[in-house]
Coordinates of C-alpha atoms in Angstrom, one line a residue:
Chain Q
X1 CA 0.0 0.0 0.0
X2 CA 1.3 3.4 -1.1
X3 CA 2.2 6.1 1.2
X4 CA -0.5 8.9 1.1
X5 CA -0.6 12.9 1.2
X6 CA -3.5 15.2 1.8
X7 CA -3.1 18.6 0.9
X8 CA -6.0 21.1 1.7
X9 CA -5.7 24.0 -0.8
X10 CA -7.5 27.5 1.3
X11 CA -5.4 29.8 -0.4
X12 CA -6.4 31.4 -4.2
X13 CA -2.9 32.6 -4.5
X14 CA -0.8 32.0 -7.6
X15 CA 2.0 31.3 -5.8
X16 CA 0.9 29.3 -2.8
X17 CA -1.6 27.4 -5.3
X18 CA 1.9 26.8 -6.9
X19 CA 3.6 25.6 -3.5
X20 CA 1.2 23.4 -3.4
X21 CA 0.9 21.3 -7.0
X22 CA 4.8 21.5 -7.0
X23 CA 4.7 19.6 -3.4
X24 CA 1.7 17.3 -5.2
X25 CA 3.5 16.5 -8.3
X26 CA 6.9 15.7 -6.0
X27 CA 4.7 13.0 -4.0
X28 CA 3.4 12.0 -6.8
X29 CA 6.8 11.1 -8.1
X30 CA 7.7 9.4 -5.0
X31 CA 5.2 6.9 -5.6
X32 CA 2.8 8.2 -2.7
X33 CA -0.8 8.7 -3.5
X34 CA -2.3 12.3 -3.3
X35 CA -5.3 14.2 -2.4
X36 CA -5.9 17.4 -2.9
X37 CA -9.5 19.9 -1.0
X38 CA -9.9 22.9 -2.4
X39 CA -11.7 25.1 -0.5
X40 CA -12.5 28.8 -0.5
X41 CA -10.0 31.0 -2.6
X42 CA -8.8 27.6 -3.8
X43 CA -11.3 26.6 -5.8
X44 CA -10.3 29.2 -8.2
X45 CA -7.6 26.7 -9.0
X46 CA -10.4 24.4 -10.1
X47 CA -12.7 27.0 -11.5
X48 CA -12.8 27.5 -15.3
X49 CA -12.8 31.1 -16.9
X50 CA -16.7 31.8 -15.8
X51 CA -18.9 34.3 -14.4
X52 CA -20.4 32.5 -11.4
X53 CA -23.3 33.6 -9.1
X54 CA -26.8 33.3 -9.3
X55 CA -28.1 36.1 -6.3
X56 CA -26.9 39.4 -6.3
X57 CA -24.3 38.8 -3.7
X58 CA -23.2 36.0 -5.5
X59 CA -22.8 37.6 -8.8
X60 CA -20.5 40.5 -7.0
X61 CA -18.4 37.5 -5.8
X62 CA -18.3 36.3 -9.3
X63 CA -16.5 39.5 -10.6
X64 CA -13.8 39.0 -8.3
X65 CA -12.8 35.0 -8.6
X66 CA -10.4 34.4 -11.0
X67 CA -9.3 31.2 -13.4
X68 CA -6.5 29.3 -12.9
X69 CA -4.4 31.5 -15.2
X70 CA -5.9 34.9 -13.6
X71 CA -4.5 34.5 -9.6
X72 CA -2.0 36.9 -8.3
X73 CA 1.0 36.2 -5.9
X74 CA 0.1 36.5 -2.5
X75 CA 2.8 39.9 -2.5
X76 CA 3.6 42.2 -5.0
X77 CA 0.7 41.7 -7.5
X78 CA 0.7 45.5 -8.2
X79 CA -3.0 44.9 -10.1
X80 CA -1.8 42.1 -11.8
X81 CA 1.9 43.5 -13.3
X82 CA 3.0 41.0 -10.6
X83 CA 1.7 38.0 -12.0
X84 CA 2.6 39.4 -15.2
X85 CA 6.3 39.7 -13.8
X86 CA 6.5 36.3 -12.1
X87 CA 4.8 34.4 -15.2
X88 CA 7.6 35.6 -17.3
X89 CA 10.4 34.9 -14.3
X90 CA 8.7 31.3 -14.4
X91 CA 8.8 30.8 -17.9
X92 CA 12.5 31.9 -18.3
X93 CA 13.6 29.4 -15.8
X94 CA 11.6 26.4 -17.5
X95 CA 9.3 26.3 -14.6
X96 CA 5.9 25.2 -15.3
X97 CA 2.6 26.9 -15.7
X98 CA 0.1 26.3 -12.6
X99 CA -2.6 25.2 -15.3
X100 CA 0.3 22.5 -16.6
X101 CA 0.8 21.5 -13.0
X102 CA -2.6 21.0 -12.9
X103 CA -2.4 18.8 -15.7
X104 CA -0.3 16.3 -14.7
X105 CA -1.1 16.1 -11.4
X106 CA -4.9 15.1 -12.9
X107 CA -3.1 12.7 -15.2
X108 CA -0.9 11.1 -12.8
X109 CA -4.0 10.6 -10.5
X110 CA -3.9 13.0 -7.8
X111 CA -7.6 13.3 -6.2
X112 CA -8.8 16.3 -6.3
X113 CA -12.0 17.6 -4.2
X114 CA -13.6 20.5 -4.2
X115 CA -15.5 21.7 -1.1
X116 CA -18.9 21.4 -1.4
X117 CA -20.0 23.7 1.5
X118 CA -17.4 26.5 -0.1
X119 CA -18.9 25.9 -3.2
X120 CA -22.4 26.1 -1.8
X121 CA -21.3 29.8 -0.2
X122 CA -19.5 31.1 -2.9
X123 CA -22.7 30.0 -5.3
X124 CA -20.0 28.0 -7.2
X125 CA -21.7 25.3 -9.4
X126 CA -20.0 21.7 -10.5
X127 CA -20.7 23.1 -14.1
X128 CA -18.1 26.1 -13.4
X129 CA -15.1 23.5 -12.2
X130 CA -13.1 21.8 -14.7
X131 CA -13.9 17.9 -15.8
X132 CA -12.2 15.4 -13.1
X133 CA -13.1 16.9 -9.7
X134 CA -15.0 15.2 -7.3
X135 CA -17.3 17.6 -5.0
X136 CA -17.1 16.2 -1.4
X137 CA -17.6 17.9 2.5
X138 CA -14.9 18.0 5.2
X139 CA -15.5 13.9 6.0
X140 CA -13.4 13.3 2.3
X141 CA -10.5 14.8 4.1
X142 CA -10.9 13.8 7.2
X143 CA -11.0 10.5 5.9
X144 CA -7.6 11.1 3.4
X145 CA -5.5 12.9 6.7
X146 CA -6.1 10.6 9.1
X147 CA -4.6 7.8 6.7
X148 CA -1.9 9.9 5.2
X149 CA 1.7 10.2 6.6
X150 CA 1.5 13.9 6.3
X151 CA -1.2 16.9 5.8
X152 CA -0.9 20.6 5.0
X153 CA -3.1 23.7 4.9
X154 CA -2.0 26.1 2.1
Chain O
X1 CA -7.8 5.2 22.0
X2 CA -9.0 8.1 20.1
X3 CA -7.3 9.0 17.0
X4 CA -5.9 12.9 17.6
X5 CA -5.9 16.3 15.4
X6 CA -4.0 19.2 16.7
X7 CA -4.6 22.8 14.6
X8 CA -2.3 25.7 15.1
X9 CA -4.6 28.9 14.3
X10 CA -2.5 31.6 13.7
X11 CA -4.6 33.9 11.5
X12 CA -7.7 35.9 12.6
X13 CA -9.3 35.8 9.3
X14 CA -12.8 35.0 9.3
X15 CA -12.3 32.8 6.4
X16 CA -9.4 30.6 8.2
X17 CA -11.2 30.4 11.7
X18 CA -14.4 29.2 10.0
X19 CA -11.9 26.2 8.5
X20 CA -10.3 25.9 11.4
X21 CA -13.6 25.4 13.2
X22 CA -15.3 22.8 10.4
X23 CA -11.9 20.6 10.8
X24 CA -12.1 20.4 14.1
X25 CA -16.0 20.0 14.7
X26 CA -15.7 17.7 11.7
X27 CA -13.1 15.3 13.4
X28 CA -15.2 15.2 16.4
X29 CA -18.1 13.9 14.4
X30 CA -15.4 11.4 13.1
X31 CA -14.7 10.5 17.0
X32 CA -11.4 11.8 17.2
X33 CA -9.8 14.1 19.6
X34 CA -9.0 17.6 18.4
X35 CA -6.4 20.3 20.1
X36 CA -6.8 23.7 18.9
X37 CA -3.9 26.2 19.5
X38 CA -4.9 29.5 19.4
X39 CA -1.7 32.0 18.5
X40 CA -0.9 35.8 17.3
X41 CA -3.9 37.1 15.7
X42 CA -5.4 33.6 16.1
X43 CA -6.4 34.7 19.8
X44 CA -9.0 37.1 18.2
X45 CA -10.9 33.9 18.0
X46 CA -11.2 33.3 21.7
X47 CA -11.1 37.2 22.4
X48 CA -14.4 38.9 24.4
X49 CA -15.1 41.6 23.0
X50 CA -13.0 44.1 25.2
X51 CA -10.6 46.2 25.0
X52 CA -6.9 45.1 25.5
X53 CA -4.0 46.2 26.0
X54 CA -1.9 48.1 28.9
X55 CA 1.2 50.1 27.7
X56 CA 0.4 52.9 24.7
X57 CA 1.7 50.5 22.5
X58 CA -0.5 47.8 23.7
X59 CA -3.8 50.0 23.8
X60 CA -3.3 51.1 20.2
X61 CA -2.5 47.6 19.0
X62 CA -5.9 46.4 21.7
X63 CA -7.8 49.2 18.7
X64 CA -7.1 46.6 15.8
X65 CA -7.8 43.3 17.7
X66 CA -11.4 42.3 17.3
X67 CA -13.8 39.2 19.1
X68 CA -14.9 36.4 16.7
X69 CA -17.6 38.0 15.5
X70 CA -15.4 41.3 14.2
X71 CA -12.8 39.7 12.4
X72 CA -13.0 39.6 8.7
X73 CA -12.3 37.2 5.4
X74 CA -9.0 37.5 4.3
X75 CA -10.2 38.5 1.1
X76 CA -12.5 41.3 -0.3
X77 CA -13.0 42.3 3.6
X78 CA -14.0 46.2 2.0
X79 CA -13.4 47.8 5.2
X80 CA -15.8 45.4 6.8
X81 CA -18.6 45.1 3.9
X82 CA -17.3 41.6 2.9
X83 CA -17.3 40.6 6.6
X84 CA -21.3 41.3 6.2
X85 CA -21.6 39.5 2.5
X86 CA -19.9 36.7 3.6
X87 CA -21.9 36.5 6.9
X88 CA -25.6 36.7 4.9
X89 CA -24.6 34.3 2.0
X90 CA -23.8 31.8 5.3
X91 CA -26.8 32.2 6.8
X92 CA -28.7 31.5 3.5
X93 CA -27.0 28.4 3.2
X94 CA -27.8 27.3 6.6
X95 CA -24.0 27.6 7.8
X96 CA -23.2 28.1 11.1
X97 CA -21.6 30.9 12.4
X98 CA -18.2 31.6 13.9
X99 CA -19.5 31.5 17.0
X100 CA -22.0 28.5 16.8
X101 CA -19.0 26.4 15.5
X102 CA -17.0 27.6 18.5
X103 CA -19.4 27.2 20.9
X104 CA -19.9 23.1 19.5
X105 CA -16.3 22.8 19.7
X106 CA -16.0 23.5 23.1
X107 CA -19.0 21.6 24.3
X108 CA -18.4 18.8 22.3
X109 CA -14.6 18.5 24.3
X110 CA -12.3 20.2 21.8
X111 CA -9.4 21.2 23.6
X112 CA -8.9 24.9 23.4
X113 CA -5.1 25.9 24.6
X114 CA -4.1 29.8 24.1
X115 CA -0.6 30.8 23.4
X116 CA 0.7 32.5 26.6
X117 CA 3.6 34.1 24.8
X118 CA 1.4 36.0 22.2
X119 CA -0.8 37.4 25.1
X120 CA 1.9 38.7 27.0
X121 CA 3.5 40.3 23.8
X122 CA 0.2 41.4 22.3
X123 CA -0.9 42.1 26.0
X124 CA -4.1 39.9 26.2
X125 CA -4.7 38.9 29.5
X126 CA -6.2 35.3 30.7
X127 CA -9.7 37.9 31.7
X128 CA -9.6 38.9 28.3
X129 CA -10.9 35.4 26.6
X130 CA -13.6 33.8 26.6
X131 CA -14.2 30.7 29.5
X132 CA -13.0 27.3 28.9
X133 CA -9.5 28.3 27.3
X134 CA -6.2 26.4 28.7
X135 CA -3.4 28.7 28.7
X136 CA -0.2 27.2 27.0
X137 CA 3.1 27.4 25.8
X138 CA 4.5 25.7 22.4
X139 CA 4.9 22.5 24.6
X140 CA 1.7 21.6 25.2
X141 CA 1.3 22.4 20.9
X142 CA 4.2 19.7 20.7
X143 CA 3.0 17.2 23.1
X144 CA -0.3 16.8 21.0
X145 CA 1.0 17.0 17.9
X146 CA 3.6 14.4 19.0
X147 CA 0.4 12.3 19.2
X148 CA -1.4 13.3 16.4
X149 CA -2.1 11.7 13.1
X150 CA -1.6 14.9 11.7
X151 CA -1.4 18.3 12.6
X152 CA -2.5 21.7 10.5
X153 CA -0.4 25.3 10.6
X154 CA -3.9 27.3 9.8
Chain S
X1 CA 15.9 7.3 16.7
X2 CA 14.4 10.6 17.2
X3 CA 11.3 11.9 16.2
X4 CA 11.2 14.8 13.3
X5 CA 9.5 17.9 12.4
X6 CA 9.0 18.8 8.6
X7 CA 8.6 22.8 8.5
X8 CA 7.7 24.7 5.2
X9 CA 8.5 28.0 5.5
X10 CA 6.9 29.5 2.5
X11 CA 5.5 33.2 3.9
X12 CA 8.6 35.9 4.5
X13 CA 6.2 37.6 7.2
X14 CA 8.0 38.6 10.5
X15 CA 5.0 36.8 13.0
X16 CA 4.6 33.9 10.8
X17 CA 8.4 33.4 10.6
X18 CA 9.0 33.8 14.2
X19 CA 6.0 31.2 14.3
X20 CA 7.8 28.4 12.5
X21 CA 11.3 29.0 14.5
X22 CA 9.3 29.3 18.1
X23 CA 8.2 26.0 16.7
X24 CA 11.3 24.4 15.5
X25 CA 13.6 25.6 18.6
X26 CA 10.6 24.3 20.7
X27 CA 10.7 20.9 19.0
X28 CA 14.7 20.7 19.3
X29 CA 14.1 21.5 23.5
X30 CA 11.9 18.5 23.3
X31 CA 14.9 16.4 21.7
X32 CA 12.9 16.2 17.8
X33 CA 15.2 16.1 15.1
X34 CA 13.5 19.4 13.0
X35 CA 14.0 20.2 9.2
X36 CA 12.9 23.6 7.8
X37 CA 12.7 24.4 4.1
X38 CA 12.6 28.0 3.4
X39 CA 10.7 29.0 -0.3
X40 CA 9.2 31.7 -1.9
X41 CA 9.1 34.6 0.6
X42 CA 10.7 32.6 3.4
X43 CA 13.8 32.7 1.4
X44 CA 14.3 36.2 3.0
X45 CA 14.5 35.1 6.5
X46 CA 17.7 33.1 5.4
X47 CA 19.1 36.0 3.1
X48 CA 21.5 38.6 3.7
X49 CA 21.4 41.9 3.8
X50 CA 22.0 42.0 0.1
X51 CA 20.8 43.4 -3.0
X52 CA 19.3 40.3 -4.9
X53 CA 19.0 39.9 -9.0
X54 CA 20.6 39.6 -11.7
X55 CA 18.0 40.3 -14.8
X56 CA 15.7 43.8 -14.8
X57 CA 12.8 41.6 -13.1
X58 CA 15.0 40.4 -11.0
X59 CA 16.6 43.4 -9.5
X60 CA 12.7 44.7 -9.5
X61 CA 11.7 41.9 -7.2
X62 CA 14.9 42.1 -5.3
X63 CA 14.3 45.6 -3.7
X64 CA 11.4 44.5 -2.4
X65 CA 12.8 41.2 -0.4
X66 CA 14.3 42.1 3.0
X67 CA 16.3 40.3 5.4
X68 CA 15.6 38.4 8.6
X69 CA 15.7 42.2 10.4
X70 CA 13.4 43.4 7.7
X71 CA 10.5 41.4 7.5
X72 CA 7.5 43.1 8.8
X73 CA 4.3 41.8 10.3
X74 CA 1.4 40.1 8.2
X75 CA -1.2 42.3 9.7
X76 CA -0.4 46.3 11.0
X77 CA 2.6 47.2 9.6
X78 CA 1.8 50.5 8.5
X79 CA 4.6 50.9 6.3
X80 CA 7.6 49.1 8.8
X81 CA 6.0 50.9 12.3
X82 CA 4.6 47.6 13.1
X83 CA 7.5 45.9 12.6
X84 CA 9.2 48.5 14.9
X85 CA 6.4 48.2 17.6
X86 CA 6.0 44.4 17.5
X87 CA 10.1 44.2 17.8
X88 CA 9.7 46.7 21.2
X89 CA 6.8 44.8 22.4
X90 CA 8.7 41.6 22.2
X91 CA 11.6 43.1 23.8
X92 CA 10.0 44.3 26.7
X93 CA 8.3 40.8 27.5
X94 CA 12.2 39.4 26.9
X95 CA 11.1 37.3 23.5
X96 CA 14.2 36.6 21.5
X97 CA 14.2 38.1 18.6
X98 CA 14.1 36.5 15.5
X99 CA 17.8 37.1 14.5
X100 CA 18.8 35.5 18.2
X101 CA 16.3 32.3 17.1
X102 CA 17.3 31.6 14.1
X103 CA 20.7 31.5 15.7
X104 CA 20.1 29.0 18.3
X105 CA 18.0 27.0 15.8
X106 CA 21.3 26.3 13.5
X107 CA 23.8 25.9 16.5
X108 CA 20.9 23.4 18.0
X109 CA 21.1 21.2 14.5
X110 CA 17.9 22.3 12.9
X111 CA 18.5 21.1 9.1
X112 CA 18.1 24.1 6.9
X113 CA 17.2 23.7 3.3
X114 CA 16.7 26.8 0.8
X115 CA 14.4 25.5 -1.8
X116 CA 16.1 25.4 -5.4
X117 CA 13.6 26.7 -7.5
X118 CA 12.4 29.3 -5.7
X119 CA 16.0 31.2 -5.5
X120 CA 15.8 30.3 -9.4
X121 CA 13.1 32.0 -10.2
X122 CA 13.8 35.2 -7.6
X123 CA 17.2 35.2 -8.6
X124 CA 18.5 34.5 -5.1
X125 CA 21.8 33.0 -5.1
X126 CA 23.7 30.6 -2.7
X127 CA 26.0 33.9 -1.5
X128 CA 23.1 35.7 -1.1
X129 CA 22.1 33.2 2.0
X130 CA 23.6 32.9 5.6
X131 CA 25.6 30.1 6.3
X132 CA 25.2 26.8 7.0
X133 CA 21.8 26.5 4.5
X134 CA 21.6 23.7 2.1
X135 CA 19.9 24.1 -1.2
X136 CA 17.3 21.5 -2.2
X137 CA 14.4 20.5 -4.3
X138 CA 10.9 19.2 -3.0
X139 CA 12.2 15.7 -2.7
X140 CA 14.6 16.8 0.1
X141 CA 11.1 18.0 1.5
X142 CA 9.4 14.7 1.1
X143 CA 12.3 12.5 2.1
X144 CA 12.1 14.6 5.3
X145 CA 8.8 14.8 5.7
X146 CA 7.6 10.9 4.8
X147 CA 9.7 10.3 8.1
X148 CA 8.1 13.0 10.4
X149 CA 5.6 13.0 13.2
X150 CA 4.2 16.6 12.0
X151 CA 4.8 18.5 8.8
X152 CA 3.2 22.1 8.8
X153 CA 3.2 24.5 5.9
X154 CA 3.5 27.9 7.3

């Protein structure tokens, strides 16, 4: 039986969503088995490049949360030149893209949940996330960390 | 022998506490034993709502520290309006508050340890929190995580 | 064989980085073997007082990353007074600062990794760190933290 990781993803920033596929990836190529929540912020990790929201408030949540490829760095976004910057600064160092991360992480069978209650709040629908998500509560963690050698919040 | 969870809560967000909280109420529904550690702005979670603080420097920073129901989301707070959007799209969902989730923690045998060093630097005294909070050092944070299956830096 | 502590130190906030080493020199006092490996803005509480970058981006980014003296609180710091006042408020209560724990942390053994990427993409180098740090991907995180009790992301 492999070794196991659970990562819960809070955080919509580009660079601690980045921290956080580059640590799922690394597991992944250790031969452990990964999980990844996405709750909050992080399901903009998940979300594809849509207006979601159906009340009012939910709509003025909408304008704000981003795609994958639209997240800032936690510091120094400067309205997006900071992004911009660190894109560019990634690229020239051959590090990978967060939505190629993604990719492989979803190809080299890391689990990946989305928080239904989050989702629920944040008027989030499973038509907004992209294909190969599973929706699940807090028990579909719970039930990952307490079998996995190690968990983190990010 | 119960299974344990220890949680470091070292933000005040609104956003992080209410995570914090649906771990820990969550892995008491899953019959395990959950230690929360309550640090820096963390402590805002187990605050009354009073003023703190004895020096200058301690009164102006007792200005800034709200109770559990002040503290707001780490994103799109708005100068408190998000606190309010965030608390109605909640209710409409049937999500318990802050301070419901507390409350269920506590009486359903949480563990609720406050960092002693962080109140005497931020000047928080033990009259200052709510009832039913341990006051602790980073050993008693070690000595549960030391027996927990895993442990969360939230 | 002792038991070890895996510590992420990806934030480069004073409270949060005086956080993870209150942590770490705790865990050391109660005879854990502890690992820390310092990316994205933790990288600056293992840097020099230095002027980072080589490329235009990266001298950009480099005026903006401080030193272990420099860091300034995540919440309230007004421009650098918060980082002035939280500095006098731990004096006064006699906590170290964190200069005076990182010091005890390496003289006490704690394993310090800079992660490799990270000071790739910033444009860190090796003689822009302190002493006694060893450089590493995230499978010196992994091998560390596949043998630990705890692992927190901070």
């Amino acid at each position: 039986m492999k070794e196991k990781v659970s990562i819960i993803v809070f955080s919509g920033d580009m660079d601690r969503v980045m921290a956080a596929f580059i640590i799922a990836t690394g597991a992944i190529a250790y031969d452990m088995e990964v999980s990844m929540f996405f709750t909050f912020w992080g399901l903009q990790a998940l979300k594809k490049r849509v207006r979601t929201g159906k009340s009012f408030m939910g709509k003025i949540l909408g304008i704000f949360l981003k795609d994958i490829g639209g997240i800032g760095p936690s510091r120094m976004n400067f309205g997006g030149l900071g992004r911009i910057m660190f894109k560019k600064m990634m690229k020239k160092k051959n590090v990978m893209s967060l939505e190629e991360l993604r990719k492989i992480a979803i190809e080299s069978g890391v689990k990946m949940v989305a928080c239904q209650m989050s989702m629920d709040v944040m008027e989030i629908s499973k038509e907004d996330l992209i294909e190969g998500v599973e929706v699940g509560g807090v028990g579909s963690f719970l039930a990952e960390a307490r079998e996995s050698q190690f968990s983190l919040f990010i």
